[in-house]
CSV table of C-alpha atoms in Angstrom, one decimal:
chain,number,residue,atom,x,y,z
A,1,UNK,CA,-11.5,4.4,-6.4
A,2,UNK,CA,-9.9,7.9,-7.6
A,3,UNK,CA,-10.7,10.0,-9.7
A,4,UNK,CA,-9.4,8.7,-12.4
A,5,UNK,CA,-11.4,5.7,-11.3
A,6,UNK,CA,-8.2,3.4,-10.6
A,7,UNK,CA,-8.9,0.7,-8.6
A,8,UNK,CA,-7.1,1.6,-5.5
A,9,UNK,CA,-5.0,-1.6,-4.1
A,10,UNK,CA,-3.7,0.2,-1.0
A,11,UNK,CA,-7.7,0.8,0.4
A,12,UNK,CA,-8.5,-2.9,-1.1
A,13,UNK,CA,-6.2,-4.4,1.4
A,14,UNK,CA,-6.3,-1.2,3.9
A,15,UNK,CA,-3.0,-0.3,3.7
A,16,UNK,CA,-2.3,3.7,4.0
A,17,UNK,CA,-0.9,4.9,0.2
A,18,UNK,CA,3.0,4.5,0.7
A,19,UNK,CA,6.2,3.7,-0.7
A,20,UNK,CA,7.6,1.6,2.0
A,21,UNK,CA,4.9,-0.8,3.9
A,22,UNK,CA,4.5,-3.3,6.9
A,23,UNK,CA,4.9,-6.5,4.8
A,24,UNK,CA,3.5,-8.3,7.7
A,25,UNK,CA,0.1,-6.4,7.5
A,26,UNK,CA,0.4,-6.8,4.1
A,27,UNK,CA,0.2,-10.4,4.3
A,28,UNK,CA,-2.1,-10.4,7.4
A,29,UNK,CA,-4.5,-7.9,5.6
A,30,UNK,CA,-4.2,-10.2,2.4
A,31,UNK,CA,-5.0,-13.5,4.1
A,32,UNK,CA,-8.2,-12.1,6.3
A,33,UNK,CA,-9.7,-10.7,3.2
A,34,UNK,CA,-8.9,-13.7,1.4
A,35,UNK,CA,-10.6,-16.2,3.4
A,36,UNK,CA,-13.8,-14.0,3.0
A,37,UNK,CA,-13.9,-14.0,-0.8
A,38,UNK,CA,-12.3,-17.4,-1.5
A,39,UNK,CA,-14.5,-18.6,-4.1
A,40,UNK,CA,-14.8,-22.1,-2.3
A,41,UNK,CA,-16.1,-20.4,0.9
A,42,UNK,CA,-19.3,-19.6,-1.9
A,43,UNK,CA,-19.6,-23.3,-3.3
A,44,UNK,CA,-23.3,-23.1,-2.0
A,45,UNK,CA,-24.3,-19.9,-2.7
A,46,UNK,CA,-26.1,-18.3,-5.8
A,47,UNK,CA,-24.3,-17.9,-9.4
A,48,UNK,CA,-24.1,-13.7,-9.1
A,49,UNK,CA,-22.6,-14.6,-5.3
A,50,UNK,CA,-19.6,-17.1,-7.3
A,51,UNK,CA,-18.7,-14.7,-10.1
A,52,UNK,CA,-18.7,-11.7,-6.9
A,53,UNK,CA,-16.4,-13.6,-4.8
A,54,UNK,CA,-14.1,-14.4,-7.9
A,55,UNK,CA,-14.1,-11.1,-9.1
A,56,UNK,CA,-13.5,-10.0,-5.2
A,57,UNK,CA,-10.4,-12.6,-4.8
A,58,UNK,CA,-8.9,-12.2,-7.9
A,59,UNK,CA,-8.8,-8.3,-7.3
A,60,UNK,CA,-7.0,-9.3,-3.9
A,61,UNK,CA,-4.5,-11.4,-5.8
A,62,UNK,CA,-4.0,-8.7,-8.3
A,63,UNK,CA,-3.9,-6.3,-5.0
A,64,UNK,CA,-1.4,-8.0,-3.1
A,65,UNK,CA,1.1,-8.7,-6.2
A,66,UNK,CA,1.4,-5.4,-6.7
A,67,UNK,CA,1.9,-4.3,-3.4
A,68,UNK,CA,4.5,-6.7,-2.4
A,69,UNK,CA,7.1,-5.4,-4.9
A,70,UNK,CA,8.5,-2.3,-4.5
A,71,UNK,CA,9.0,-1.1,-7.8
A,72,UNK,CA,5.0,-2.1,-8.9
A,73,UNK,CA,4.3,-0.5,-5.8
A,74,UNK,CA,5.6,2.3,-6.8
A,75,UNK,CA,3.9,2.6,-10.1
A,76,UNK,CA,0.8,1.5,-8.6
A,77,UNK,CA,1.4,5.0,-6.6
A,78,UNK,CA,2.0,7.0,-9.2
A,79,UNK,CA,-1.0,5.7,-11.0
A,80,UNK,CA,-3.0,6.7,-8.4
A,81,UNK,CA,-1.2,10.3,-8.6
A,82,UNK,CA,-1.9,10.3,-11.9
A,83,UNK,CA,1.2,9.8,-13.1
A,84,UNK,CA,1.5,7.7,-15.9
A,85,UNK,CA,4.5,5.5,-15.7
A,86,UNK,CA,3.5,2.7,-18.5
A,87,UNK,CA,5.3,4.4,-21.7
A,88,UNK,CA,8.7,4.2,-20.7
A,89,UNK,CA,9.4,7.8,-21.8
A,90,UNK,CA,13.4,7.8,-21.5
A,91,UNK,CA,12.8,11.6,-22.4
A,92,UNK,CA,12.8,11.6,-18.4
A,93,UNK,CA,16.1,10.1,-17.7
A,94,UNK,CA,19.0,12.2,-18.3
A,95,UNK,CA,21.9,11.9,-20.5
A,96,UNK,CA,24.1,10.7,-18.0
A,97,UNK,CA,21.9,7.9,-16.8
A,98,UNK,CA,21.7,6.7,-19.5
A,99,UNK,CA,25.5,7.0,-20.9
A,100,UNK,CA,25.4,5.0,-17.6
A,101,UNK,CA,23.6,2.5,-18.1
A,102,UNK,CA,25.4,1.8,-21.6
A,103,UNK,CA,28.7,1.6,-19.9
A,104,UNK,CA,27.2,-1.2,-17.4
A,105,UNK,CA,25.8,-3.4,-20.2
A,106,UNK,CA,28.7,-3.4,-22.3
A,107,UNK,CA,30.3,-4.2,-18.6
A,108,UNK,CA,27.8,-7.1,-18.7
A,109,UNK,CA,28.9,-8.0,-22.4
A,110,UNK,CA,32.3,-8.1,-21.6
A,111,UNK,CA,31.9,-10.3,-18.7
A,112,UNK,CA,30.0,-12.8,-20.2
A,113,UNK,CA,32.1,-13.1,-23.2
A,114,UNK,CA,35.0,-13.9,-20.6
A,115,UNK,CA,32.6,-15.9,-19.0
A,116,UNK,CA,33.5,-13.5,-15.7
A,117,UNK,CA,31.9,-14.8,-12.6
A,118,UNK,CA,32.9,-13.1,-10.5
A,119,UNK,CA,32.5,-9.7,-12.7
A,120,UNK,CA,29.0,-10.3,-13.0
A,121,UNK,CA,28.5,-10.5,-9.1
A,122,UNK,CA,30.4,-7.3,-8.8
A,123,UNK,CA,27.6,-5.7,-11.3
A,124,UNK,CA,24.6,-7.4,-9.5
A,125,UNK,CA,25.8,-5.8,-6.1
A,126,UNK,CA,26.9,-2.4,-7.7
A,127,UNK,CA,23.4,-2.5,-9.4
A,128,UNK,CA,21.5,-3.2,-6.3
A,129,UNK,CA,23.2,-0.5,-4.5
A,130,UNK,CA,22.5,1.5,-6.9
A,131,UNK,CA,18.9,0.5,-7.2
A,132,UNK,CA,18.6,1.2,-3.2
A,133,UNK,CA,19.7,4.4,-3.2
A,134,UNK,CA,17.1,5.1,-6.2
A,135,UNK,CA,14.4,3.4,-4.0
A,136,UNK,CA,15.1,5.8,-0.8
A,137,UNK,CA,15.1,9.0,-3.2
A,138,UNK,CA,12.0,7.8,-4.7
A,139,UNK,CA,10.2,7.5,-1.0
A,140,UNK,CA,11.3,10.6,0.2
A,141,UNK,CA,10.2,12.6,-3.2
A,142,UNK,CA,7.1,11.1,-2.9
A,143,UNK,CA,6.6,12.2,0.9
A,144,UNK,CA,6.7,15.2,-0.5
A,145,UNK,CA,4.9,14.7,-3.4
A,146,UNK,CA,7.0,15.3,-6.1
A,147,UNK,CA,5.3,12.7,-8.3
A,148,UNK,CA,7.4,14.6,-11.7
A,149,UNK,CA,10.4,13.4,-9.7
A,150,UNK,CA,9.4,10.1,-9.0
A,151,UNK,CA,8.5,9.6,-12.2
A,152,UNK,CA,12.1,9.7,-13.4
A,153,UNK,CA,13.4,7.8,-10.3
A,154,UNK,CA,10.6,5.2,-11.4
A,155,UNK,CA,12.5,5.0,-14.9
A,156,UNK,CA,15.7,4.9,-13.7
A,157,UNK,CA,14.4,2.1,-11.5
A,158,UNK,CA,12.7,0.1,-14.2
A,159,UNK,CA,16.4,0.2,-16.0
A,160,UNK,CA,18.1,-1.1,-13.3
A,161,UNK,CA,15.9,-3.8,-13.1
A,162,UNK,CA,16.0,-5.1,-16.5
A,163,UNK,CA,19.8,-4.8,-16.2
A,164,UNK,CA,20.0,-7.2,-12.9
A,165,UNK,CA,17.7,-9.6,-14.9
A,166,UNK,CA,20.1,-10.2,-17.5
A,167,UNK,CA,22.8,-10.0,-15.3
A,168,UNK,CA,20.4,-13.1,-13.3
A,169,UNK,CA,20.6,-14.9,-16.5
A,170,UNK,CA,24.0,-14.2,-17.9
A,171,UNK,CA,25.2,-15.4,-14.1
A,172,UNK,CA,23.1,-18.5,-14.8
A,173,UNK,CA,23.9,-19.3,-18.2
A,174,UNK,CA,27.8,-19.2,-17.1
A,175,UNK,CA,26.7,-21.6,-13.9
A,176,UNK,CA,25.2,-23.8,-16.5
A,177,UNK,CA,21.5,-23.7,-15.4
């Protein structure tokens, strides 16, 4: 626990507080911990012992969720840095971002009135580019703890995010799914 008494995921699975991670440990740490608390490894035990080992494994599952994507991760980090990164403040993001961002989803909007395939696969990869180089910035910021930084590389993040999820389902809508 912190001080702000967040439930620290990185220490529940053992995992040293980081952007980037060994996804194997990760998964190893996940799985070892798991079989301990699996609340059918407690069928025979007590009624406190039960509700402990579901309390135990569903804090694991919560744990390695968050830990296996980057961008809760990342505000999982924050948190912890007492950064709070659930209000969505675009007070953060600068003008240009945004004006940014406006110009990509009226590029989405045009592309799927013109039902443009192959526009909307050039905005997923331009996003994700873009959203790599945010992802790297927001690694080496926090290295150096610069969690006010972060913060608005978290938002710019999130945006990016929700914009390759519509581009997902404008792409799927047009490929009839």
């Amino acid at each position: 626990m912190t001080s702000t008494s967040l439930l620290d995921f990185f220490a529940v699975l053992q995992l040293k507080p980081a952007c980037e991670i060994d996804l194997a440990l990760l998964e190893k740490n996940y799985q070892q911990q798991q079989s301990l608390w699996h609340p059918d490894r407690k069928a025979g035990a007590s009624d406190r012992e039960k509700l402990e080992a579901m309390q135990q494994a569903s804090i694991l599952n919560d744990a390695y969720t968050t830990l296996k994507n980057p961008l809760l991760r990342a505000a999982h980090l924050l948190q912890l840095n007492g950064i709070d990164v659930s209000s969505h403040d675009q007070s953060y993001l600068d003008p240009a971002f945004l004006l940014a961002q406006i110009h990509l989803h009226d590029t989405l909007e045009e592309c799927q009135a013109n039902a443009n395939l192959t526009g909307l696969q050039t905005l997923i990869k331009q996003t994700k580019m873009e959203q790599q180089e945010q992802w790297l910035l927001l690694c080496q910021v926090v290295a150096v703890e610069d969690y006010e930084q972060a913060r608005r590389i978290f938002y710019k993040m999130q945006f990016m995010q929700r914009l390759q999820e519509a581009i997902r389902i404008a792409e799927d809508h047009l490929l009839g799914y």
